[in-house]
PDB file of C-alpha atoms in Angstrom:
ATOM      1  CA  MET W   1     -17.202  12.445  22.717  1.00 51.00           C
ATOM      2  CA  ASN W   2     -17.824  15.821  21.042  1.00 68.00           C
ATOM      3  CA  LEU W   3     -17.150  16.528  17.386  1.00 74.00           C
ATOM      4  CA  ASP W   4     -13.752  18.174  17.962  1.00 68.00           C
ATOM      5  CA  ILE W   5     -12.459  15.200  19.935  1.00 72.00           C
ATOM      6  CA  ALA W   6     -13.873  12.798  17.352  1.00 73.00           C
ATOM      7  CA  ALA W   7     -12.160  14.742  14.565  1.00 77.00           C
ATOM      8  CA  MET W   8      -8.840  14.680  16.434  1.00 75.00           C
ATOM      9  CA  GLN W   9      -9.141  10.938  17.022  1.00 74.00           C
ATOM     10  CA  LEU W  10      -9.859  10.447  13.338  1.00 77.00           C
ATOM     11  CA  PHE W  11      -6.833  12.535  12.398  1.00 78.00           C
ATOM     12  CA  ASN W  12      -4.606  10.704  14.901  1.00 76.00           C
ATOM     13  CA  GLY W  13      -5.680   7.422  13.354  1.00 76.00           C
ATOM     14  CA  ILE W  14      -4.867   8.708   9.875  1.00 80.00           C
ATOM     15  CA  SER W  15      -1.454   9.879  11.119  1.00 78.00           C
ATOM     16  CA  LEU W  16      -0.649   6.429  12.498  1.00 77.00           C
ATOM     17  CA  PHE W  17      -2.007   4.935   9.282  1.00 82.00           C
ATOM     18  CA  SER W  18       0.491   6.986   7.254  1.00 85.00           C
ATOM     19  CA  ILE W  19       3.539   5.480   8.968  1.00 81.00           C
ATOM     20  CA  LEU W  20       2.049   1.988   9.018  1.00 83.00           C
ATOM     21  CA  LEU W  21       1.161   2.157   5.345  1.00 87.00           C
ATOM     22  CA  LEU W  22       4.639   3.260   4.260  1.00 86.00           C
ATOM     23  CA  MET W  23       6.160   0.382   6.217  1.00 85.00           C
ATOM     24  CA  ALA W  24       3.485  -2.083   5.155  1.00 86.00           C
ATOM     25  CA  ILE W  25       3.713  -1.239   1.445  1.00 85.00           C
ATOM     26  CA  GLY W  26       7.383  -2.163   1.522  1.00 82.00           C
ATOM     27  CA  LEU W  27       6.553  -5.377   3.354  1.00 83.00           C
ATOM     28  CA  ALA W  28       3.695  -6.102   0.962  1.00 82.00           C
ATOM     29  CA  VAL W  29       6.167  -5.934  -1.910  1.00 81.00           C
ATOM     30  CA  VAL W  30       8.822  -8.077  -0.200  1.00 82.00           C
ATOM     31  CA  PHE W  31       6.638 -10.465   1.783  1.00 77.00           C
ATOM     32  CA  GLY W  32       3.417 -10.387  -0.211  1.00 66.00           C
ATOM     33  CA  LEU W  33       4.847 -10.538  -3.720  1.00 66.00           C
ATOM     34  CA  MET W  34       8.128 -12.362  -3.065  1.00 72.00           C
ATOM     35  CA  GLY W  35       7.257 -14.470  -0.024  1.00 74.00           C
ATOM     36  CA  VAL W  36      10.353 -13.286   1.864  1.00 80.00           C
ATOM     37  CA  ILE W  37       9.905 -12.845   5.623  1.00 83.00           C
ATOM     38  CA  ASN W  38      12.300  -9.964   6.204  1.00 88.00           C
ATOM     39  CA  MET W  39      12.660  -9.377   9.933  1.00 89.00           C
ATOM     40  CA  ALA W  40      15.256  -6.687   9.182  1.00 92.00           C
ATOM     41  CA  HIS W  41      12.682  -4.496   7.440  1.00 92.00           C
ATOM     42  CA  GLY W  42      12.475  -2.279  10.516  1.00 92.00           C
ATOM     43  CA  GLU W  43      16.223  -1.712  10.422  1.00 95.00           C
ATOM     44  CA  LEU W  44      15.888  -0.555   6.816  1.00 94.00           C
ATOM     45  CA  MET W  45      13.414   1.989   8.138  1.00 94.00           C
ATOM     46  CA  ALA W  46      16.019   3.045  10.702  1.00 95.00           C
ATOM     47  CA  MET W  47      18.541   3.350   7.860  1.00 96.00           C
ATOM     48  CA  GLY W  48      16.261   5.868   6.184  1.00 95.00           C
ATOM     49  CA  ALA W  49      15.885   7.746   9.460  1.00 95.00           C
ATOM     50  CA  TYR W  50      19.643   7.918  10.040  1.00 96.00           C
ATOM     51  CA  THR W  51      20.176   8.984   6.429  1.00 97.00           C
ATOM     52  CA  THR W  52      17.759  11.850   7.042  1.00 96.00           C
ATOM     53  CA  TYR W  53      19.694  12.755  10.178  1.00 96.00           C
ATOM     54  CA  LEU W  54      22.984  12.835   8.247  1.00 96.00           C
ATOM     55  CA  VAL W  55      21.429  15.007   5.532  1.00 96.00           C
ATOM     56  CA  SER W  56      20.147  17.461   8.148  1.00 95.00           C
ATOM     57  CA  VAL W  57      23.599  17.624   9.760  1.00 95.00           C
ATOM     58  CA  ALA W  58      25.193  18.257   6.362  1.00 95.00           C
ATOM     59  CA  PHE W  59      22.740  21.062   5.600  1.00 95.00           C
ATOM     60  CA  GLN W  60      23.256  22.604   9.041  1.00 93.00           C
ATOM     61  CA  ARG W  61      27.011  22.627   8.519  1.00 93.00           C
ATOM     62  CA  TRP W  62      27.383  23.584   4.871  1.00 94.00           C
ATOM     63  CA  ALA W  63      24.055  25.111   3.807  1.00 91.00           C
ATOM     64  CA  PRO W  64      22.248  26.477   6.878  1.00 89.00           C
ATOM     65  CA  GLY W  65      20.248  28.870   4.742  1.00 89.00           C
ATOM     66  CA  TRP W  66      18.632  25.929   2.962  1.00 92.00           C
ATOM     67  CA  MET W  67      17.439  24.065   6.051  1.00 91.00           C
ATOM     68  CA  ASP W  68      13.810  24.629   5.129  1.00 90.00           C
ATOM     69  CA  VAL W  69      14.212  22.426   2.055  1.00 92.00           C
ATOM     70  CA  TYR W  70      16.580  19.738   3.334  1.00 94.00           C
ATOM     71  CA  LEU W  71      13.687  17.254   3.433  1.00 94.00           C
ATOM     72  CA  PHE W  72      13.432  17.360  -0.347  1.00 94.00           C
ATOM     73  CA  ALA W  73      16.992  16.058  -0.459  1.00 95.00           C
ATOM     74  CA  ALA W  74      16.565  13.680   2.482  1.00 96.00           C
ATOM     75  CA  ILE W  75      13.518  11.837   1.114  1.00 96.00           C
ATOM     76  CA  PRO W  76      15.121  10.621  -2.152  1.00 96.00           C
ATOM     77  CA  LEU W  77      18.455   9.972  -0.424  1.00 97.00           C
ATOM     78  CA  ALA W  78      16.762   7.885   2.280  1.00 96.00           C
ATOM     79  CA  PHE W  79      15.041   5.904  -0.460  1.00 97.00           C
ATOM     80  CA  LEU W  80      18.259   5.449  -2.442  1.00 97.00           C
ATOM     81  CA  ALA W  81      20.309   4.405   0.596  1.00 97.00           C
ATOM     82  CA  ALA W  82      17.824   1.708   1.598  1.00 96.00           C
ATOM     83  CA  PHE W  83      17.235   0.742  -2.055  1.00 96.00           C
ATOM     84  CA  ALA W  84      20.952   0.229  -2.703  1.00 97.00           C
ATOM     85  CA  PHE W  85      21.438  -1.708   0.522  1.00 96.00           C
ATOM     86  CA  GLY W  86      18.393  -3.848  -0.249  1.00 95.00           C
ATOM     87  CA  TYR W  87      19.670  -4.590  -3.753  1.00 96.00           C
ATOM     88  CA  LEU W  88      23.063  -5.714  -2.452  1.00 95.00           C
ATOM     89  CA  LEU W  89      21.386  -7.633   0.364  1.00 94.00           C
ATOM     90  CA  GLU W  90      19.231  -9.593  -2.048  1.00 93.00           C
ATOM     91  CA  ARG W  91      22.112 -10.292  -4.411  1.00 92.00           C
ATOM     92  CA  GLY W  92      24.531 -11.451  -1.754  1.00 90.00           C
ATOM     93  CA  PHE W  93      22.324 -12.867   0.993  1.00 90.00           C
ATOM     94  CA  ILE W  94      18.560 -13.187   0.552  1.00 89.00           C
ATOM     95  CA  ARG W  95      18.675 -15.006  -2.794  1.00 87.00           C
ATOM     96  CA  TRP W  96      20.131 -18.078  -1.106  1.00 87.00           C
ATOM     97  CA  PHE W  97      17.101 -18.411   1.183  1.00 83.00           C
ATOM     98  CA  TYR W  98      14.204 -18.438  -1.286  1.00 80.00           C
ATOM     99  CA  ASN W  99      11.650 -21.194  -0.589  1.00 76.00           C
ATOM    100  CA  ARG W 100      13.134 -21.611   2.900  1.00 81.00           C
ATOM    101  CA  PRO W 101      10.826 -19.431   5.031  1.00 79.00           C
ATOM    102  CA  LEU W 102      12.094 -20.515   8.442  1.00 82.00           C
ATOM    103  CA  ASP W 103      15.723 -20.067   7.426  1.00 86.00           C
ATOM    104  CA  THR W 104      14.871 -16.668   5.937  1.00 88.00           C
ATOM    105  CA  LEU W 105      13.153 -15.572   9.141  1.00 87.00           C
ATOM    106  CA  LEU W 106      16.101 -16.594  11.307  1.00 89.00           C
ATOM    107  CA  ALA W 107      18.705 -15.152   8.942  1.00 91.00           C
ATOM    108  CA  THR W 108      17.001 -11.766   8.610  1.00 92.00           C
ATOM    109  CA  TRP W 109      16.393 -11.646  12.368  1.00 92.00           C
ATOM    110  CA  GLY W 110      20.121 -12.115  12.864  1.00 93.00           C
ATOM    111  CA  LEU W 111      20.743  -9.420  10.265  1.00 94.00           C
ATOM    112  CA  SER W 112      18.457  -7.051  12.165  1.00 94.00           C
ATOM    113  CA  LEU W 113      20.555  -7.542  15.304  1.00 94.00           C
ATOM    114  CA  ILE W 114      23.734  -6.862  13.330  1.00 95.00           C
ATOM    115  CA  LEU W 115      22.284  -3.670  11.872  1.00 95.00           C
ATOM    116  CA  GLN W 116      21.076  -2.487  15.275  1.00 95.00           C
ATOM    117  CA  GLN W 117      24.548  -2.963  16.712  1.00 95.00           C
ATOM    118  CA  THR W 118      26.059  -1.200  13.711  1.00 95.00           C
ATOM    119  CA  TYR W 119      23.810   1.812  14.268  1.00 95.00           C
ATOM    120  CA  ARG W 120      24.706   1.738  17.953  1.00 95.00           C
ATOM    121  CA  SER W 121      28.424   1.705  17.151  1.00 95.00           C
ATOM    122  CA  VAL W 122      28.215   4.493  14.566  1.00 94.00           C
ATOM    123  CA  PHE W 123      25.599   6.830  16.043  1.00 93.00           C
ATOM    124  CA  GLY W 124      25.618   5.788  19.692  1.00 91.00           C
ATOM    125  CA  ALA W 125      22.809   4.395  21.804  1.00 89.00           C
ATOM    126  CA  GLN W 126      21.270   7.803  22.444  1.00 90.00           C
ATOM    127  CA  GLU W 127      18.424   9.144  20.360  1.00 92.00           C
ATOM    128  CA  VAL W 128      19.085  11.609  17.568  1.00 93.00           C
ATOM    129  CA  SER W 129      16.575  14.019  16.113  1.00 92.00           C
ATOM    130  CA  VAL W 130      16.316  16.314  13.128  1.00 93.00           C
ATOM    131  CA  PRO W 131      15.052  19.903  13.076  1.00 91.00           C
ATOM    132  CA  LEU W 132      11.613  20.449  11.634  1.00 88.00           C
ATOM    133  CA  ALA W 133      11.397  22.824   8.682  1.00 87.00           C
ATOM    134  CA  SER W 134       9.739  26.106   9.597  1.00 87.00           C
ATOM    135  CA  TRP W 135       6.944  25.571   7.086  1.00 90.00           C
ATOM    136  CA  LEU W 136       6.060  22.297   8.827  1.00 89.00           C
ATOM    137  CA  SER W 137       5.866  23.876  12.274  1.00 87.00           C
ATOM    138  CA  GLY W 138       2.557  24.869  13.744  1.00 84.00           C
ATOM    139  CA  ALA W 139      -0.879  23.573  12.910  1.00 86.00           C
ATOM    140  CA  TRP W 140      -3.888  24.184  10.743  1.00 86.00           C
ATOM    141  CA  GLU W 141      -6.779  25.355  12.926  1.00 83.00           C
ATOM    142  CA  PRO W 142     -10.164  24.967  11.230  1.00 80.00           C
ATOM    143  CA  THR W 143     -11.772  25.862  14.582  1.00 77.00           C
ATOM    144  CA  PRO W 144     -10.321  27.400  17.769  1.00 77.00           C
ATOM    145  CA  ASP W 145     -10.454  24.022  19.528  1.00 74.00           C
ATOM    146  CA  LEU W 146      -9.251  21.887  16.625  1.00 81.00           C
ATOM    147  CA  GLN W 147      -5.629  21.717  15.497  1.00 83.00           C
ATOM    148  CA  PHE W 148      -4.080  19.534  12.805  1.00 85.00           C
ATOM    149  CA  PRO W 149      -0.235  19.568  12.897  1.00 87.00           C
ATOM    150  CA  LEU W 150       1.226  20.577   9.544  1.00 89.00           C
ATOM    151  CA  ASN W 151       3.972  17.961   9.671  1.00 89.00           C
ATOM    152  CA  ARG W 152       1.408  15.174   9.948  1.00 88.00           C
ATOM    153  CA  ILE W 153      -0.616  16.624   7.077  1.00 90.00           C
ATOM    154  CA  PHE W 154       2.567  16.597   4.982  1.00 92.00           C
ATOM    155  CA  ILE W 155       3.238  12.980   5.993  1.00 91.00           C
ATOM    156  CA  LEU W 156      -0.261  11.982   4.916  1.00 90.00           C
ATOM    157  CA  GLY W 157       0.162  13.666   1.542  1.00 92.00           C
ATOM    158  CA  LEU W 158       3.546  12.024   0.981  1.00 93.00           C
ATOM    159  CA  THR W 159       2.141   8.624   1.949  1.00 91.00           C
ATOM    160  CA  LEU W 160      -0.704   8.913  -0.539  1.00 91.00           C
ATOM    161  CA  LEU W 161       1.736  10.010  -3.248  1.00 94.00           C
ATOM    162  CA  VAL W 162       4.010   7.021  -2.581  1.00 93.00           C
ATOM    163  CA  ALA W 163       1.071   4.600  -2.461  1.00 89.00           C
ATOM    164  CA  VAL W 164      -0.244   5.807  -5.818  1.00 92.00           C
ATOM    165  CA  GLY W 165       3.253   5.638  -7.289  1.00 93.00           C
ATOM    166  CA  VAL W 166       3.750   2.042  -6.142  1.00 91.00           C
ATOM    167  CA  TYR W 167       0.344   1.058  -7.501  1.00 90.00           C
ATOM    168  CA  LEU W 168       1.106   2.573 -10.905  1.00 93.00           C
ATOM    169  CA  LEU W 169       4.531   0.936 -10.943  1.00 92.00           C
ATOM    170  CA  LEU W 170       3.227  -2.538 -10.123  1.00 88.00           C
ATOM    171  CA  TYR W 171      -0.051  -2.511 -12.044  1.00 89.00           C
ATOM    172  CA  ARG W 172       0.384  -0.002 -14.855  1.00 91.00           C
ATOM    173  CA  SER W 173       3.936  -0.562 -16.070  1.00 92.00           C
ATOM    174  CA  ALA W 174       5.835  -3.202 -18.022  1.00 91.00           C
ATOM    175  CA  TRP W 175       8.162  -3.792 -15.080  1.00 90.00           C
ATOM    176  CA  GLY W 176       5.197  -4.352 -12.768  1.00 89.00           C
ATOM    177  CA  LEU W 177       3.853  -6.899 -15.224  1.00 91.00           C
ATOM    178  CA  ARG W 178       7.159  -8.768 -15.009  1.00 91.00           C
ATOM    179  CA  VAL W 179       7.026  -8.695 -11.209  1.00 88.00           C
ATOM    180  CA  ARG W 180       3.531 -10.159 -11.161  1.00 85.00           C
ATOM    181  CA  ALA W 181       4.471 -12.751 -13.765  1.00 88.00           C
ATOM    182  CA  VAL W 182       7.421 -13.930 -11.670  1.00 86.00           C
ATOM    183  CA  THR W 183       5.220 -13.970  -8.574  1.00 80.00           C
ATOM    184  CA  GLN W 184       2.524 -16.098 -10.173  1.00 81.00           C
ATOM    185  CA  ASN W 185       4.679 -18.526 -12.161  1.00 83.00           C
ATOM    186  CA  ARG W 186       8.438 -18.154 -11.919  1.00 83.00           C
ATOM    187  CA  ALA W 187       9.263 -21.026 -14.282  1.00 86.00           C
ATOM    188  CA  MET W 188       6.963 -19.787 -17.030  1.00 89.00           C
ATOM    189  CA  ALA W 189       8.183 -16.199 -16.605  1.00 89.00           C
ATOM    190  CA  GLY W 190      11.752 -17.379 -17.055  1.00 89.00           C
ATOM    191  CA  ALA W 191      10.756 -19.461 -20.059  1.00 90.00           C
ATOM    192  CA  VAL W 192       9.412 -16.400 -21.902  1.00 90.00           C
ATOM    193  CA  GLY W 193      12.632 -14.476 -21.357  1.00 89.00           C
ATOM    194  CA  ILE W 194      12.092 -12.550 -18.112  1.00 90.00           C
ATOM    195  CA  ASN W 195      15.262 -12.219 -16.048  1.00 91.00           C
ATOM    196  CA  THR W 196      13.764 -13.510 -12.806  1.00 88.00           C
ATOM    197  CA  ARG W 197      16.874 -12.890 -10.721  1.00 89.00           C
ATOM    198  CA  ARG W 198      16.983  -9.244 -11.756  1.00 91.00           C
ATOM    199  CA  VAL W 199      13.272  -8.877 -11.014  1.00 90.00           C
ATOM    200  CA  ASP W 200      13.827 -10.411  -7.571  1.00 89.00           C
ATOM    201  CA  ALA W 201      16.690  -8.048  -6.770  1.00 91.00           C
ATOM    202  CA  LEU W 202      14.886  -4.905  -7.928  1.00 92.00           C
ATOM    203  CA  THR W 203      11.635  -5.883  -6.204  1.00 90.00           C
ATOM    204  CA  PHE W 204      13.401  -6.489  -2.907  1.00 91.00           C
ATOM    205  CA  ALA W 205      15.288  -3.222  -3.355  1.00 94.00           C
ATOM    206  CA  LEU W 206      12.018  -1.374  -3.983  1.00 93.00           C
ATOM    207  CA  GLY W 207      10.516  -2.718  -0.769  1.00 91.00           C
ATOM    208  CA  SER W 208      13.671  -1.720   1.085  1.00 93.00           C
ATOM    209  CA  GLY W 209      13.597   1.767  -0.412  1.00 95.00           C
ATOM    210  CA  LEU W 210      10.007   2.248   0.715  1.00 93.00           C
ATOM    211  CA  ALA W 211      11.097   1.373   4.249  1.00 93.00           C
ATOM    212  CA  GLY W 212      13.751   4.070   3.897  1.00 95.00           C
ATOM    213  CA  ILE W 213      11.066   6.631   3.057  1.00 94.00           C
ATOM    214  CA  ALA W 214       9.109   5.470   6.105  1.00 92.00           C
ATOM    215  CA  GLY W 215      12.197   6.129   8.217  1.00 94.00           C
ATOM    216  CA  CYS W 216      12.570   9.610   6.761  1.00 94.00           C
ATOM    217  CA  VAL W 217       8.938  10.343   7.564  1.00 92.00           C
ATOM    218  CA  PHE W 218       9.355   8.997  11.094  1.00 91.00           C
ATOM    219  CA  THR W 219      11.994  11.631  11.872  1.00 93.00           C
ATOM    220  CA  MET W 220       9.316  14.311  11.503  1.00 90.00           C
ATOM    221  CA  ILE W 221       7.381  12.984  14.487  1.00 88.00           C
ATOM    222  CA  GLY W 222       9.948  11.250  16.691  1.00 87.00           C
ATOM    223  CA  SER W 223      13.582  10.712  17.588  1.00 91.00           C
ATOM    224  CA  THR W 224      15.662   7.913  16.110  1.00 93.00           C
ATOM    225  CA  ASN W 225      17.615   5.258  17.995  1.00 93.00           C
ATOM    226  CA  PRO W 226      19.063   1.867  16.997  1.00 93.00           C
ATOM    227  CA  GLY W 227      15.814   0.117  17.928  1.00 90.00           C
ATOM    228  CA  THR W 228      13.468   2.489  16.123  1.00 89.00           C
ATOM    229  CA  GLY W 229      12.571  -0.028  13.439  1.00 87.00           C
ATOM    230  CA  GLN W 230      11.215  -2.478  15.990  1.00 86.00           C
ATOM    231  CA  LEU W 231       8.418  -0.049  16.858  1.00 81.00           C
ATOM    232  CA  TYR W 232       6.529  -0.779  13.651  1.00 82.00           C
ATOM    233  CA  ILE W 233       7.731  -4.115  12.287  1.00 85.00           C
ATOM    234  CA  VAL W 234       5.165  -6.298  14.087  1.00 82.00           C
ATOM    235  CA  ASP W 235       2.258  -3.964  13.326  1.00 83.00           C
ATOM    236  CA  SER W 236       3.348  -3.807   9.693  1.00 85.00           C
ATOM    237  CA  PHE W 237       3.344  -7.588   9.354  1.00 83.00           C
ATOM    238  CA  ILE W 238      -0.125  -7.669  10.922  1.00 85.00           C
ATOM    239  CA  VAL W 239      -1.338  -5.081   8.409  1.00 86.00           C
ATOM    240  CA  VAL W 240      -0.034  -7.093   5.440  1.00 85.00           C
ATOM    241  CA  VAL W 241      -1.391 -10.446   6.643  1.00 84.00           C
ATOM    242  CA  PHE W 242      -4.723  -8.999   7.770  1.00 84.00           C
ATOM    243  CA  GLY W 243      -5.283  -7.216   4.473  1.00 83.00           C
ATOM    244  CA  GLY W 244      -4.328 -10.202   2.372  1.00 78.00           C
ATOM    245  CA  VAL W 245      -0.956 -11.222   1.029  1.00 69.00           C
ATOM    246  CA  GLN W 246      -0.292  -9.902  -2.514  1.00 69.00           C
ATOM    247  CA  SER W 247      -3.040  -7.273  -2.179  1.00 74.00           C
ATOM    248  CA  LEU W 248      -1.957  -3.634  -2.021  1.00 77.00           C
ATOM    249  CA  LEU W 249      -5.587  -2.574  -1.668  1.00 80.00           C
ATOM    250  CA  GLY W 250      -5.933  -4.928   1.283  1.00 82.00           C
ATOM    251  CA  THR W 251      -2.752  -3.527   2.822  1.00 84.00           C
ATOM    252  CA  ALA W 252      -4.082   0.024   2.584  1.00 85.00           C
ATOM    253  CA  PHE W 253      -7.525  -0.878   3.921  1.00 85.00           C
ATOM    254  CA  SER W 254      -6.229  -2.980   6.813  1.00 86.00           C
ATOM    255  CA  GLY W 255      -3.671  -0.305   7.706  1.00 85.00           C
ATOM    256  CA  LEU W 256      -6.421   2.294   7.966  1.00 83.00           C
ATOM    257  CA  ALA W 257      -8.728  -0.038   9.895  1.00 84.00           C
ATOM    258  CA  ILE W 258      -6.053  -1.076  12.395  1.00 84.00           C
ATOM    259  CA  ALA W 259      -4.738   2.463  12.887  1.00 83.00           C
ATOM    260  CA  GLN W 260      -8.196   3.940  13.460  1.00 82.00           C
ATOM    261  CA  SER W 261      -9.204   1.111  15.773  1.00 83.00           C
ATOM    262  CA  GLN W 262      -6.016   1.442  17.795  1.00 82.00           C
ATOM    263  CA  THR W 263      -6.264   5.204  18.304  1.00 80.00           C
ATOM    264  CA  THR W 264      -9.950   4.942  19.224  1.00 81.00           C
ATOM    265  CA  LEU W 265      -9.352   2.119  21.691  1.00 83.00           C
ATOM    266  CA  GLU W 266      -6.387   3.956  23.221  1.00 78.00           C
ATOM    267  CA  TYR W 267      -8.754   6.840  23.942  1.00 77.00           C
ATOM    268  CA  LEU W 268     -11.139   4.474  25.727  1.00 78.00           C
ATOM    269  CA  MET W 269      -8.617   2.214  27.505  1.00 79.00           C
ATOM    270  CA  SER W 270      -4.898   1.816  28.146  1.00 77.00           C
ATOM    271  CA  GLY W 271      -2.451   1.469  25.266  1.00 72.00           C
ATOM    272  CA  SER W 272      -1.527  -2.120  26.141  1.00 79.00           C
ATOM    273  CA  MET W 273      -5.164  -3.194  26.354  1.00 85.00           C
ATOM    274  CA  ALA W 274      -5.831  -1.518  23.015  1.00 83.00           C
ATOM    275  CA  LYS W 275      -2.997  -3.544  21.453  1.00 82.00           C
ATOM    276  CA  VAL W 276      -4.335  -6.778  22.928  1.00 85.00           C
ATOM    277  CA  THR W 277      -7.856  -6.027  21.712  1.00 87.00           C
ATOM    278  CA  ILE W 278      -6.615  -5.319  18.181  1.00 85.00           C
ATOM    279  CA  LEU W 279      -4.641  -8.575  18.120  1.00 85.00           C
ATOM    280  CA  VAL W 280      -7.657 -10.574  19.312  1.00 88.00           C
ATOM    281  CA  LEU W 281      -9.867  -9.017  16.638  1.00 85.00           C
ATOM    282  CA  VAL W 282      -7.275  -9.694  13.933  1.00 86.00           C
ATOM    283  CA  ILE W 283      -6.941 -13.323  15.055  1.00 86.00           C
ATOM    284  CA  LEU W 284     -10.717 -13.762  14.959  1.00 87.00           C
ATOM    285  CA  VAL W 285     -10.948 -12.344  11.447  1.00 83.00           C
ATOM    286  CA  LEU W 286      -8.058 -14.499  10.223  1.00 84.00           C
ATOM    287  CA  TYR W 287      -9.707 -17.560  11.755  1.00 83.00           C
ATOM    288  CA  PHE W 288     -12.654 -17.116   9.407  1.00 84.00           C
ATOM    289  CA  ARG W 289     -10.629 -15.618   6.525  1.00 84.00           C
ATOM    290  CA  PRO W 290      -7.144 -17.142   6.831  1.00 81.00           C
ATOM    291  CA  ASN W 291      -5.967 -15.551   3.577  1.00 79.00           C
ATOM    292  CA  GLY W 292      -6.882 -12.050   4.736  1.00 80.00           C
ATOM    293  CA  LEU W 293      -9.677  -9.662   3.892  1.00 76.00           C
ATOM    294  CA  PHE W 294      -8.637  -9.058   0.285  1.00 75.00           C
ATOM    295  CA  ALA W 295      -7.018 -12.351  -0.664  1.00 65.00           C
ATOM    296  CA  ASN W 296      -6.433 -12.779  -4.377  1.00 60.00           C
ATOM    297  CA  LYS W 297      -8.735 -15.349  -5.898  1.00 54.00           C
ATOM    298  CA  THR W 298      -7.085 -18.148  -7.818  1.00 46.00           C
ATOM    299  CA  ARG W 299      -8.445 -21.087  -9.752  1.00 41.00           C
ATOM    300  CA  GLY W 300      -8.064 -24.370  -8.004  1.00 39.00           C
TER     301      GLY W 300
END
């Protein structure tokens, strides 16, 4: 493997890492901090993707001269659409399933099927795609034989920006302190005056909104269909569990490790064998470290 191929494999791994991390951060918030197994998280990603599609259609119809900047409207709208849906979902549905993990899993799986059918009824079963802004077309060519697509570079930058923002929100803000207090000791947090139900709703909504951003980003590299969210949901859960529940650093590290390993193995073997190999390695690691690589230490 020469240096150009190695560099491309590294970049491909980072590109996959970007999508995985955006999905996994949302799951880390919902599953890691709240303990909610949300099997409909992928459909929230699809909601963000379809929102981006609707924004692009609106710009094409009413503001075609502004198509190069429609993404800057689509990204916050995708977040807000999924955020609002997640907030209402937690208030009217999820809150009744806390401390019932199996019931939560089954209920959200059923919800994912409902959302998939809703997308199919509204948008059809066929794939839809959005036009790529002209400034995201093409590639950066550091050498004649090495090309880095501009849209994937943009995705990486956006992912890092979102990851830093989530970290600052959860670990450097008063609201993040409330979230962590509720996570660690709900009864005590409520006793000191924290509105735990409001924290639950906003935390779940935040995780949902992050999935919406992931869906918006996905439209830059692929077409959207009702089952789009299922492409990443399993891998995202693996990333969160492998990195360590309640650890954003672990989520980021495991996402990078899994993405790089997968792209490298896919270069050396078939895609299905690469998936199997990754799963076996993850299972082996979890056998020796069942709480993940970066599990939070607690006093017994």
